[in-house]
Each structure stands twice: as C-alpha cells, then as structure tokens.
N, CA and C of each residue as an Amber inpcrd file, in Angstrom:
protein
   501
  -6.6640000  -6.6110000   0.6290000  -6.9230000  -5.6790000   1.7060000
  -8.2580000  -4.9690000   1.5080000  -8.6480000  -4.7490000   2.7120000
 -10.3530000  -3.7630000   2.4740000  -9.9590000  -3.5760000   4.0490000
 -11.3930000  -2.7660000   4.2790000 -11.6060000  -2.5660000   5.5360000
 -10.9540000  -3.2270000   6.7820000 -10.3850000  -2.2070000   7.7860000
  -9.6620000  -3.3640000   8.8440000 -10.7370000  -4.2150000   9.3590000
 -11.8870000  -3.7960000   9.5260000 -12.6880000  -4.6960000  10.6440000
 -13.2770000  -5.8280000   9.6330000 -12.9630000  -6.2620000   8.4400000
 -13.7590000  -6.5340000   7.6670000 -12.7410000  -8.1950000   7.4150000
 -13.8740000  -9.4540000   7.8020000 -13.1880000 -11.2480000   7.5350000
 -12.5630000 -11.0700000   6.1450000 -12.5010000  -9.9430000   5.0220000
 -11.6130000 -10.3370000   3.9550000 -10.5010000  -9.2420000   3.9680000
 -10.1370000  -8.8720000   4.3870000  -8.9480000  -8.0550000   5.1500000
  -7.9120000  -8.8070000   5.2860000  -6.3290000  -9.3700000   4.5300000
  -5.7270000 -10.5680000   4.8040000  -4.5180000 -10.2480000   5.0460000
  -4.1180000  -8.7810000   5.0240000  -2.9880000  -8.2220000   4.9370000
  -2.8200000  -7.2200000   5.6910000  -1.9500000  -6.9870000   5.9300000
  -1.0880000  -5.9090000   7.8240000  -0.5550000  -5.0740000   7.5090000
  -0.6910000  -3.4660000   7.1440000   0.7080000  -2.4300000   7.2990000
   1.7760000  -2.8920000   8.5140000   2.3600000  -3.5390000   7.9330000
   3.8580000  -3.9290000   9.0320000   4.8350000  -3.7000000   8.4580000
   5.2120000  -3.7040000   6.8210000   6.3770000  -3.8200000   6.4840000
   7.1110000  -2.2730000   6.0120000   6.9360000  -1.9400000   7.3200000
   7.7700000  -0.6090000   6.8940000   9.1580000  -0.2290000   6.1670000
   9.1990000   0.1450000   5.3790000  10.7120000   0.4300000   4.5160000
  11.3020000   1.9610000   4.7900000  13.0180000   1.8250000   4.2790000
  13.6490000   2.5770000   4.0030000  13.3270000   3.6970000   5.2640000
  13.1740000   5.1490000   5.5710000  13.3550000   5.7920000   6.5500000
  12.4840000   5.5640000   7.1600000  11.9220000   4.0160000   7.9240000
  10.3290000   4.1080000   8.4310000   9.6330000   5.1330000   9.5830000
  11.0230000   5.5090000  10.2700000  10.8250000   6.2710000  11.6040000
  10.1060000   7.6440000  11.1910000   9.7350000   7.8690000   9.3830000
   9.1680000   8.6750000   9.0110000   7.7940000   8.6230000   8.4950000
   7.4260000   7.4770000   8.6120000   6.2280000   7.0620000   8.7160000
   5.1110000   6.9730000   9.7700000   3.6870000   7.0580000   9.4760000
   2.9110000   6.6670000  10.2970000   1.4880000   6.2880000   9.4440000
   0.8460000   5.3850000   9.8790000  -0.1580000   5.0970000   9.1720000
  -1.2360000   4.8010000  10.1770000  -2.2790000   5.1000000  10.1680000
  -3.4560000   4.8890000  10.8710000  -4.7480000   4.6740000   9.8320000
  -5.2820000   2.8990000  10.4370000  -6.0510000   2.8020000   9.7410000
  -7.6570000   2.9650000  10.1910000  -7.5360000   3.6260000  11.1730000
  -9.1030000   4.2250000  12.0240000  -9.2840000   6.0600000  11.3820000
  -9.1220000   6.1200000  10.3020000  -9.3240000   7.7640000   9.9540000
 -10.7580000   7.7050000   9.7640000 -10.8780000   8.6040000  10.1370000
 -13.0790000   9.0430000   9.9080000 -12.9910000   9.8170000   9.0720000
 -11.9070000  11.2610000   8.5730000 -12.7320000  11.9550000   8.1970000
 -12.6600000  12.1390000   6.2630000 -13.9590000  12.4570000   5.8610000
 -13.6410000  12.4900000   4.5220000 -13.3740000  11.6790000   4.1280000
 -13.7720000   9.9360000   3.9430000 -13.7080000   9.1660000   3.8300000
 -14.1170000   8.5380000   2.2530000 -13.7460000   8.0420000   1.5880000
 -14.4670000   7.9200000  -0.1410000 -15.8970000   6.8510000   0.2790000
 -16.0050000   6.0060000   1.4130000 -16.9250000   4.9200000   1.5550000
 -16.6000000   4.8440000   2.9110000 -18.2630000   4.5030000   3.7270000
 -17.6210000   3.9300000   4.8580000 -17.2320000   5.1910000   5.9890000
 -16.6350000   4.5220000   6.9430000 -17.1320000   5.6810000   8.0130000
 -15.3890000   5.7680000   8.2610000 -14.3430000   4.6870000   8.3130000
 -13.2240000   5.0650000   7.9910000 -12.3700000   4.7410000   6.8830000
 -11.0310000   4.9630000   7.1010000 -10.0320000   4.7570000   5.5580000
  -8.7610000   4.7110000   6.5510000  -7.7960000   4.4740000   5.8930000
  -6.4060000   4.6130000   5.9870000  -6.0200000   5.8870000   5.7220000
  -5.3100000   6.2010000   6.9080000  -4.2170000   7.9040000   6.5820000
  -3.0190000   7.3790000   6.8160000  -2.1250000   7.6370000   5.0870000
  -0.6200000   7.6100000   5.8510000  -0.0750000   8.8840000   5.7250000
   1.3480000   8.8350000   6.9130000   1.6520000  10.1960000   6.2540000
   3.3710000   9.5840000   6.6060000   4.2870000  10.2930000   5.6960000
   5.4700000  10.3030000   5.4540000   6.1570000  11.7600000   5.3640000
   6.5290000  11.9750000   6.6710000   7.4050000  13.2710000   7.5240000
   8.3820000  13.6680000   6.2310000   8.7750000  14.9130000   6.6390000
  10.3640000  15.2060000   5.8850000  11.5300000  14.5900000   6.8580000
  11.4390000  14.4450000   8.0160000  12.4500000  14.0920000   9.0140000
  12.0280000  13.0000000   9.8620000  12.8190000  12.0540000  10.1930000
  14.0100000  11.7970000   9.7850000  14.1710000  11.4400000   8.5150000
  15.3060000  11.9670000   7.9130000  15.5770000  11.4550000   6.1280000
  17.1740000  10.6330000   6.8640000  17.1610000   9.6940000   6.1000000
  18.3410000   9.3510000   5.8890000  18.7370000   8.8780000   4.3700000
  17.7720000   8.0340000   4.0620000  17.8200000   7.1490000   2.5930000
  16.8870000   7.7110000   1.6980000  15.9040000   9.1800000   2.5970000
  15.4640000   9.9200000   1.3660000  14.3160000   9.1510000   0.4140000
  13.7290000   8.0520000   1.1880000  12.3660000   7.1040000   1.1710000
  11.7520000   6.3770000   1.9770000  10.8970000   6.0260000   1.7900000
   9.7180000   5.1870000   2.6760000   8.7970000   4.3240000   2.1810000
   8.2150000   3.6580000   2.5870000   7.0000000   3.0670000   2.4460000
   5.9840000   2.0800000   3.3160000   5.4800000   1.3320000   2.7250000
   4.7740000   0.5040000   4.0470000   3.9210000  -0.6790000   2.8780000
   5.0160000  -2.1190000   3.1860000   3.7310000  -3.3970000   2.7100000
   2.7950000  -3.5780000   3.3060000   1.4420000  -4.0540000   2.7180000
   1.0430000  -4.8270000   3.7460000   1.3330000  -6.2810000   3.4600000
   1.8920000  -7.2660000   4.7710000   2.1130000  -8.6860000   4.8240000
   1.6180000  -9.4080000   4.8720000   1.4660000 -10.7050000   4.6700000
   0.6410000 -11.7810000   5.3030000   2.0330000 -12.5390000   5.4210000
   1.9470000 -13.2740000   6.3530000   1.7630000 -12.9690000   7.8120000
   2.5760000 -11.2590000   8.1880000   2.5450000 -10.8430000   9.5160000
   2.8200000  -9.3350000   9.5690000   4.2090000  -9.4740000  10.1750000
   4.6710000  -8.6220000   9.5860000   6.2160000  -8.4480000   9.3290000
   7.1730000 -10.0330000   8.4300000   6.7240000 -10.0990000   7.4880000
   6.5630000 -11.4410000   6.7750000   7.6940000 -10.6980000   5.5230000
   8.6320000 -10.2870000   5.2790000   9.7390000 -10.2990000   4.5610000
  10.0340000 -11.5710000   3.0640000   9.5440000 -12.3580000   3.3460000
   9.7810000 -13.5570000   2.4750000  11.0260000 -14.7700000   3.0000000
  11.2330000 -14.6680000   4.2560000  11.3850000 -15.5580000   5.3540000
  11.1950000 -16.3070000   5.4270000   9.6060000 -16.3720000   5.8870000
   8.9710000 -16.9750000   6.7150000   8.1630000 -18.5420000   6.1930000
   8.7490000 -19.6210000   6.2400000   8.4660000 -21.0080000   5.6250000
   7.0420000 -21.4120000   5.7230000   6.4890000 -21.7520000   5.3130000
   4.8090000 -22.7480000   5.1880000   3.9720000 -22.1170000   4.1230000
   2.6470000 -22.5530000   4.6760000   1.6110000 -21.7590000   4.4910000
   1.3620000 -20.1270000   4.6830000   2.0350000 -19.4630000   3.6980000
   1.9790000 -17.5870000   3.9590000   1.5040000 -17.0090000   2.2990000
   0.6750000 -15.9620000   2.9930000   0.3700000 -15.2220000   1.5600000
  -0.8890000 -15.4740000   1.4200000  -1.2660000 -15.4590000   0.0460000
  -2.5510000 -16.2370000  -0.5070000  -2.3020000 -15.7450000  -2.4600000
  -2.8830000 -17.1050000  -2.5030000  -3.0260000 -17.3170000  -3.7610000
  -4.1460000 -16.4880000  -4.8020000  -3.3590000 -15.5140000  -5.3870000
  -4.5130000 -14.6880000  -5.8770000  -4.0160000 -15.0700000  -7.9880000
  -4.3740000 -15.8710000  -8.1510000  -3.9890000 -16.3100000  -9.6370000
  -5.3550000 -15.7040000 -10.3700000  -6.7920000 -15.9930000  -9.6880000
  -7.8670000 -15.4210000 -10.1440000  -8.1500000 -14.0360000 -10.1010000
  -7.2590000 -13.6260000  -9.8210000  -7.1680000 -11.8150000  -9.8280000
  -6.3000000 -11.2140000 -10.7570000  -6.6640000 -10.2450000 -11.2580000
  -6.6360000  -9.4450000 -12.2860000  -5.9550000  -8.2080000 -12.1910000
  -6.4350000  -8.1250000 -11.4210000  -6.5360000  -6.1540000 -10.6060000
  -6.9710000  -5.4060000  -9.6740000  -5.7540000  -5.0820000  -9.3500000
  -5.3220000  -4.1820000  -7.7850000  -5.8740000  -2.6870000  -7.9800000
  -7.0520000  -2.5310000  -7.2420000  -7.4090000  -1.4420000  -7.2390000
  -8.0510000  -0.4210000  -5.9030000  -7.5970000   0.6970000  -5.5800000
  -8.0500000   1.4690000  -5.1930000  -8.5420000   3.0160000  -5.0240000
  -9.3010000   3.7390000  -3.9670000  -9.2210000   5.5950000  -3.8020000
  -8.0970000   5.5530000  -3.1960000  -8.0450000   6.7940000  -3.6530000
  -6.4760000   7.8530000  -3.0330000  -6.8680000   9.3530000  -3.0040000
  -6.5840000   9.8600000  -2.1580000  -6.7870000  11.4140000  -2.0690000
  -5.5120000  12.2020000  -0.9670000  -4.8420000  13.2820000  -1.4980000
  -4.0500000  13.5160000  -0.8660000  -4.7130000  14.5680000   0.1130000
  -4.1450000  14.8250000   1.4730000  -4.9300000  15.5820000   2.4330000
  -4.4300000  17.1100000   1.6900000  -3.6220000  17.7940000   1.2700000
  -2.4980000  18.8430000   0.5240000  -3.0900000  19.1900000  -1.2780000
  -2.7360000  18.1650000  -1.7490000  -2.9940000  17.7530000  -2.8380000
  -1.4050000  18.2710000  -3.0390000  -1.2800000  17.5430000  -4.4380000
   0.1250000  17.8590000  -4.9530000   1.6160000  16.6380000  -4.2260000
   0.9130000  15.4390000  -3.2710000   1.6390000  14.5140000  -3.1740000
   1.8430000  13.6440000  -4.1320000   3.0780000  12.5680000  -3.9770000
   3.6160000  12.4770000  -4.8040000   4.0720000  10.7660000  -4.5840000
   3.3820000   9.6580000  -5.1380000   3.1940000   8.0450000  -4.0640000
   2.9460000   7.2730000  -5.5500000   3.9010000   6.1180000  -5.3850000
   3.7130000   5.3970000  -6.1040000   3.8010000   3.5780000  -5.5340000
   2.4720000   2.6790000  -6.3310000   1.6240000   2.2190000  -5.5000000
   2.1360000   0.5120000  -5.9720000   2.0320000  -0.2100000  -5.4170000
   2.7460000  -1.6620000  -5.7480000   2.0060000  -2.8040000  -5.1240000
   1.9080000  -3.7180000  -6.1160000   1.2570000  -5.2440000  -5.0920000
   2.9070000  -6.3890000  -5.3290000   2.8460000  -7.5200000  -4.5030000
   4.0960000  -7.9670000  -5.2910000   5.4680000  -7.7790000  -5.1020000
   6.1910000  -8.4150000  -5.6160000   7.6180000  -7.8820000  -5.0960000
   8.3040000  -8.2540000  -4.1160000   7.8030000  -8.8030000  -3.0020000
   8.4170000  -9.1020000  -1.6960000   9.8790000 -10.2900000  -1.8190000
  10.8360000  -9.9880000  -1.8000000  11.8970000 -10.9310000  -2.3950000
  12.3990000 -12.0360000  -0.4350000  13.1590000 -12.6970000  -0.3560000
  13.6480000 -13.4080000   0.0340000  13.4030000 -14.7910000  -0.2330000
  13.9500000 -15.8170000   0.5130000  13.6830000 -17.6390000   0.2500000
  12.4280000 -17.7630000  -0.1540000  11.4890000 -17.0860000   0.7740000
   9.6960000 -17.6480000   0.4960000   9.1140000 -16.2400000   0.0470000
   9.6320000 -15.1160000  -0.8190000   9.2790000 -13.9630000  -1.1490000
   8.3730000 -14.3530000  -1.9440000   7.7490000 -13.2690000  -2.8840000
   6.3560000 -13.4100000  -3.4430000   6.7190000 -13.9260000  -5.1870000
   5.7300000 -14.2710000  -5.5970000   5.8280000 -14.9210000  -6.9250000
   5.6750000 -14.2300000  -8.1990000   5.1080000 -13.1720000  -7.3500000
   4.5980000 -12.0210000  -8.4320000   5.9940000 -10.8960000  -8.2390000
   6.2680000 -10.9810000  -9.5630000   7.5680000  -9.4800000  -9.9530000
   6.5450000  -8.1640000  -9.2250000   6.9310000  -7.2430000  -8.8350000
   6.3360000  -5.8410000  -8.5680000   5.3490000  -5.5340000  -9.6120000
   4.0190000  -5.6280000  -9.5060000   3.0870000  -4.7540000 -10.1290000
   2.9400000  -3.4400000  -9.2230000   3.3080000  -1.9810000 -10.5780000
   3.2450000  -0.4620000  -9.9060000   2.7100000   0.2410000 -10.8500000
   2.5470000   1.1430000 -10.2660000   1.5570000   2.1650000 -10.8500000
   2.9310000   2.8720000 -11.0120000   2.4080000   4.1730000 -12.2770000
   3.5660000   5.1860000 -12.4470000   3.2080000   5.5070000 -10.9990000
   3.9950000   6.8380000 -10.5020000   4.1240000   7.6050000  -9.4350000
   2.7590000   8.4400000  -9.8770000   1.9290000   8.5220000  -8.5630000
   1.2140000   9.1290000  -9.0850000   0.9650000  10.8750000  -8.0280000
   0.7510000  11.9590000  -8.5680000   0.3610000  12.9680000  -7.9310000
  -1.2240000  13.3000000  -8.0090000  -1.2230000  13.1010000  -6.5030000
  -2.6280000  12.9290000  -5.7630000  -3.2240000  14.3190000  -6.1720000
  -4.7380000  14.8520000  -6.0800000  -5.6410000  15.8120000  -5.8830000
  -6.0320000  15.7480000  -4.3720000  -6.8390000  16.6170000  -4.4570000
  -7.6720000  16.2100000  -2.9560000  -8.8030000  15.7610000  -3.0030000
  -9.0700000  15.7690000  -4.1240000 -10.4080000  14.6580000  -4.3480000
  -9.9910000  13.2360000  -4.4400000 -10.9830000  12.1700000  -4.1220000
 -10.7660000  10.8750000  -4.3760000 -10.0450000  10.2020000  -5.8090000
  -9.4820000   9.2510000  -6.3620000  -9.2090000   9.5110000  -7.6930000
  -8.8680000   7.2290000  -7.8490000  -9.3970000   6.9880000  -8.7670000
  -9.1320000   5.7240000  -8.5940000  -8.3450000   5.5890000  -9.1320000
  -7.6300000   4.7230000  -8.6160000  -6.1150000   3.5790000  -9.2220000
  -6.7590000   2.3210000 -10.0150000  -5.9020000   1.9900000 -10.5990000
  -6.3200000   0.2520000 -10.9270000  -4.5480000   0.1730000 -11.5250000
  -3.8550000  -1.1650000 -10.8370000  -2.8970000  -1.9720000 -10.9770000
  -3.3680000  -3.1230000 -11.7370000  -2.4390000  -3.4150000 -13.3000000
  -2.8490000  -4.6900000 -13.7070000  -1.7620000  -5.3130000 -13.3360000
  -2.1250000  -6.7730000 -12.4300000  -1.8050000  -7.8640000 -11.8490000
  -1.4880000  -8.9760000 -12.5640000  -2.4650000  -8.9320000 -14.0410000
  -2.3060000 -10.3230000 -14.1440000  -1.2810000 -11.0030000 -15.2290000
  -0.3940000 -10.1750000 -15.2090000   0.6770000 -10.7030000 -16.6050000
   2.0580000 -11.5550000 -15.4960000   1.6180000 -12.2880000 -14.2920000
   2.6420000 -12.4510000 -13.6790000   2.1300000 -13.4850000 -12.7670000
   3.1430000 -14.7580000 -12.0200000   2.6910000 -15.5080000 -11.6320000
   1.7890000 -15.0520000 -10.0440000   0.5330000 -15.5010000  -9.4800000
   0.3230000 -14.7000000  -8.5540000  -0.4180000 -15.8120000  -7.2750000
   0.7310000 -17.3300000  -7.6840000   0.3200000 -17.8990000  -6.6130000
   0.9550000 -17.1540000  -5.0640000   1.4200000 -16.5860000  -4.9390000
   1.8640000 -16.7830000  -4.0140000   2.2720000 -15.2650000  -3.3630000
   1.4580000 -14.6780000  -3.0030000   1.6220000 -13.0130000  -3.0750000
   1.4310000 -13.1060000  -1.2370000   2.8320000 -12.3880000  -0.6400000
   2.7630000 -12.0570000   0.4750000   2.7660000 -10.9410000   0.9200000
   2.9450000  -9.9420000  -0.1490000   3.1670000  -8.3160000  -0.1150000
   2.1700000  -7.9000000  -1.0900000   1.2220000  -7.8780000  -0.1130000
  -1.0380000  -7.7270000  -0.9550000  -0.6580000  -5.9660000  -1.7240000
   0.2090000  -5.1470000  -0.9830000  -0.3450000  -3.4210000  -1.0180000
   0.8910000  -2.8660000  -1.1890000   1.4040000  -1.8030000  -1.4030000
   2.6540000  -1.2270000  -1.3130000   2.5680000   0.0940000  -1.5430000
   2.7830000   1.0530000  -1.0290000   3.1320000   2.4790000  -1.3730000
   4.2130000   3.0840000  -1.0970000   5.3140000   4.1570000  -1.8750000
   6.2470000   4.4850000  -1.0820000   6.7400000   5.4600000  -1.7670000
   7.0390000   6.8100000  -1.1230000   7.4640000   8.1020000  -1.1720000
   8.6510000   8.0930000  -0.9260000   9.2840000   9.5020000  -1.8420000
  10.3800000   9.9390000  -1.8190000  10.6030000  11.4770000  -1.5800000
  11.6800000  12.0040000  -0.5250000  11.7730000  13.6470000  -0.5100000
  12.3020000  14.2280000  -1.2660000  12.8750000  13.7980000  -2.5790000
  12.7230000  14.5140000  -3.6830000  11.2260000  15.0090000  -4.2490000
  10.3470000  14.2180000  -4.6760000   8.9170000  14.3120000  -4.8190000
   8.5950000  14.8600000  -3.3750000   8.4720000  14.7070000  -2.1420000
   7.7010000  15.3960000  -1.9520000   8.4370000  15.9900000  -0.2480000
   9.1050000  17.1070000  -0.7520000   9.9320000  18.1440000   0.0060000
   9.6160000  18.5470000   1.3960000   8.3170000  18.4470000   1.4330000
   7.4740000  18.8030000   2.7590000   6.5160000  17.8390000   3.3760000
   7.2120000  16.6880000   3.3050000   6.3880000  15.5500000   3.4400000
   5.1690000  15.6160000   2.5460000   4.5280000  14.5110000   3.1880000
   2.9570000  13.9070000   2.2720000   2.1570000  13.0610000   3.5060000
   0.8100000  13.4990000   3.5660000  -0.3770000  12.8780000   3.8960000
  -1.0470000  12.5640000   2.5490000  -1.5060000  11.2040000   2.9520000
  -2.8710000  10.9990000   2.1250000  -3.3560000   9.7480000   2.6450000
  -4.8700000  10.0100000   1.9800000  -5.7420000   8.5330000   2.3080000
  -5.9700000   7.4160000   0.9980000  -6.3210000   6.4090000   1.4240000
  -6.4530000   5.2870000   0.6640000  -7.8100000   4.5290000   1.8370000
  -8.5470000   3.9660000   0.4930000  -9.8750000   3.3810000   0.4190000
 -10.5660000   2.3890000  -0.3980000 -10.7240000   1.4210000   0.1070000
 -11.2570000   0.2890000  -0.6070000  -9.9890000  -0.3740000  -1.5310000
  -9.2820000  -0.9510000  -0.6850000  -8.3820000  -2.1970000  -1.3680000
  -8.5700000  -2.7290000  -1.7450000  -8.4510000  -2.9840000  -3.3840000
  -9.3080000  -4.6010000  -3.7130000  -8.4980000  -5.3350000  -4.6290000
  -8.7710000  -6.5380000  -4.3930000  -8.7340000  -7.2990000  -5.6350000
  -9.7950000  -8.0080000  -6.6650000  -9.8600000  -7.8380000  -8.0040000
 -10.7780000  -8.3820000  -8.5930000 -10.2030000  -9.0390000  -9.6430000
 -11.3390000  -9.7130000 -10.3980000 -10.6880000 -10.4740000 -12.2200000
 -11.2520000  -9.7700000 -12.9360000
C-alpha cells in the first residue's frame, strides 16, 4: 500500500472487522500530513460497540476474505518489512498494526505479522513490522489495524502515511 492515486497501491480498505459500523476511514485527508499533500484518517467511534473492536484490512482483491479462487494477493517473499507514519489526531490512542493473517480456503500464507499495540503521540512516529520469518507468497491482507474500547474509551482518530514494503 502507498498513496491511493499512486500504480503501486495494490490493496483496498474494504475489510472491515468486528463493530465496523464504528468505523470510518478516509483516504483523501490533507491535513498535517507526514509526506505528500494527503494520508489516510481512520477513526473508530465509541458507538456502536457491540464486540468492543474494530478494524480495517486492506485486500487484494477488495472485500477478498480468503474466498476468493485464482490469481489474488501478491507475492511479497522479497520483502522484509512492513513499514509505516502514524500520528494520533488526540494523542494517547491506542492501535495495533498487522500485515497477514487473512484465513479462509485461499487466505494468506503469511501467519499475522503485528506490532505490539501501540500508543500513538501526535507527532508522526515510525512503525516497522518484521515480515520476513514467514511464508509470504501469497499475502491478500497487505495492512491491518484494529482498536479496542477498552484501550481506547472515547474512541480514536489517527493518521497513517507511507505504506510500504521493503527487503
């Protein structure tokens, strides 16, 4: 994932989880941006709670569960590490960050690579996910983040910037 407008961009916020109706993500944010003129804002409400979490994959293909038969995903074996900015709009949120994981028939190959939970500043702050202790032909769930209202009582905004993958 990188920039939406950008030919290496391969992956979709579609896979909304657990209370999604408490979600929203917009990936046209301008302001305060770490690079670039926009970023991704998500934000995860206190209400509706039901299951008391959330999150949001991004898919290839979009809304791609591990379903979906053929050619899906992409083969990232030459990658290393999942890295990006994060800045909470509040500071004091509370998001922990995942590539990987996507289970069903054609789910992903790679076990969950995550970051501890991390509590954001309001300054930018880089992540780096190591990726590569795991098979990674076949990764259909590129991004992952997902909050809980225990951690964070009054909901959570924050941004994310420059998705990457590297070796």
């Amino acid at each position: 994932p990188t920039r939406r407008s950008s030919d290496l961009n391969h992956y979709v916020p579609s896979g909304f989880m657990g209370d999604h109706g408490a979600v929203q993500v917009s990936e046209n944010a301008t302001k305060n941006c770490h690079a670039g003129t926009s970023c991704i804002r998500a934000t995860y409400r206190k209400t509706p709670q039901v299951q008391g979490w959330a999150g949001v994959y991004w898919q290839d293909p979009v809304n791609n569960w591990g379903e979906t038969p053929g050619h899906t995903g992409y083969d990232l074996s030459a990658m290393t590490t999942l890295s990006f900015w994060v800045r909470g709009r509040a500071g004091g949120e509370k998001i922990k960050f995942q590539a990987g994981g996507m289970a069903g028939t054609y789910g992903d190959s790679l076990y969950p690579a995550t970051s501890e939970i991390i509590t954001l500043t309001t300054n930018w702050q880089f992540v780096k996910i190591d990726i590569g202790r795991g098979d990674r032909t076949h990764i259909i769930g590129g991004f992952a983040w997902v909050a809980n209202s225990a951690d964070n009582p009054n909901g959570a905004t924050f941004y994310l910037d420059d998705i990457t993958y590297s070796a």
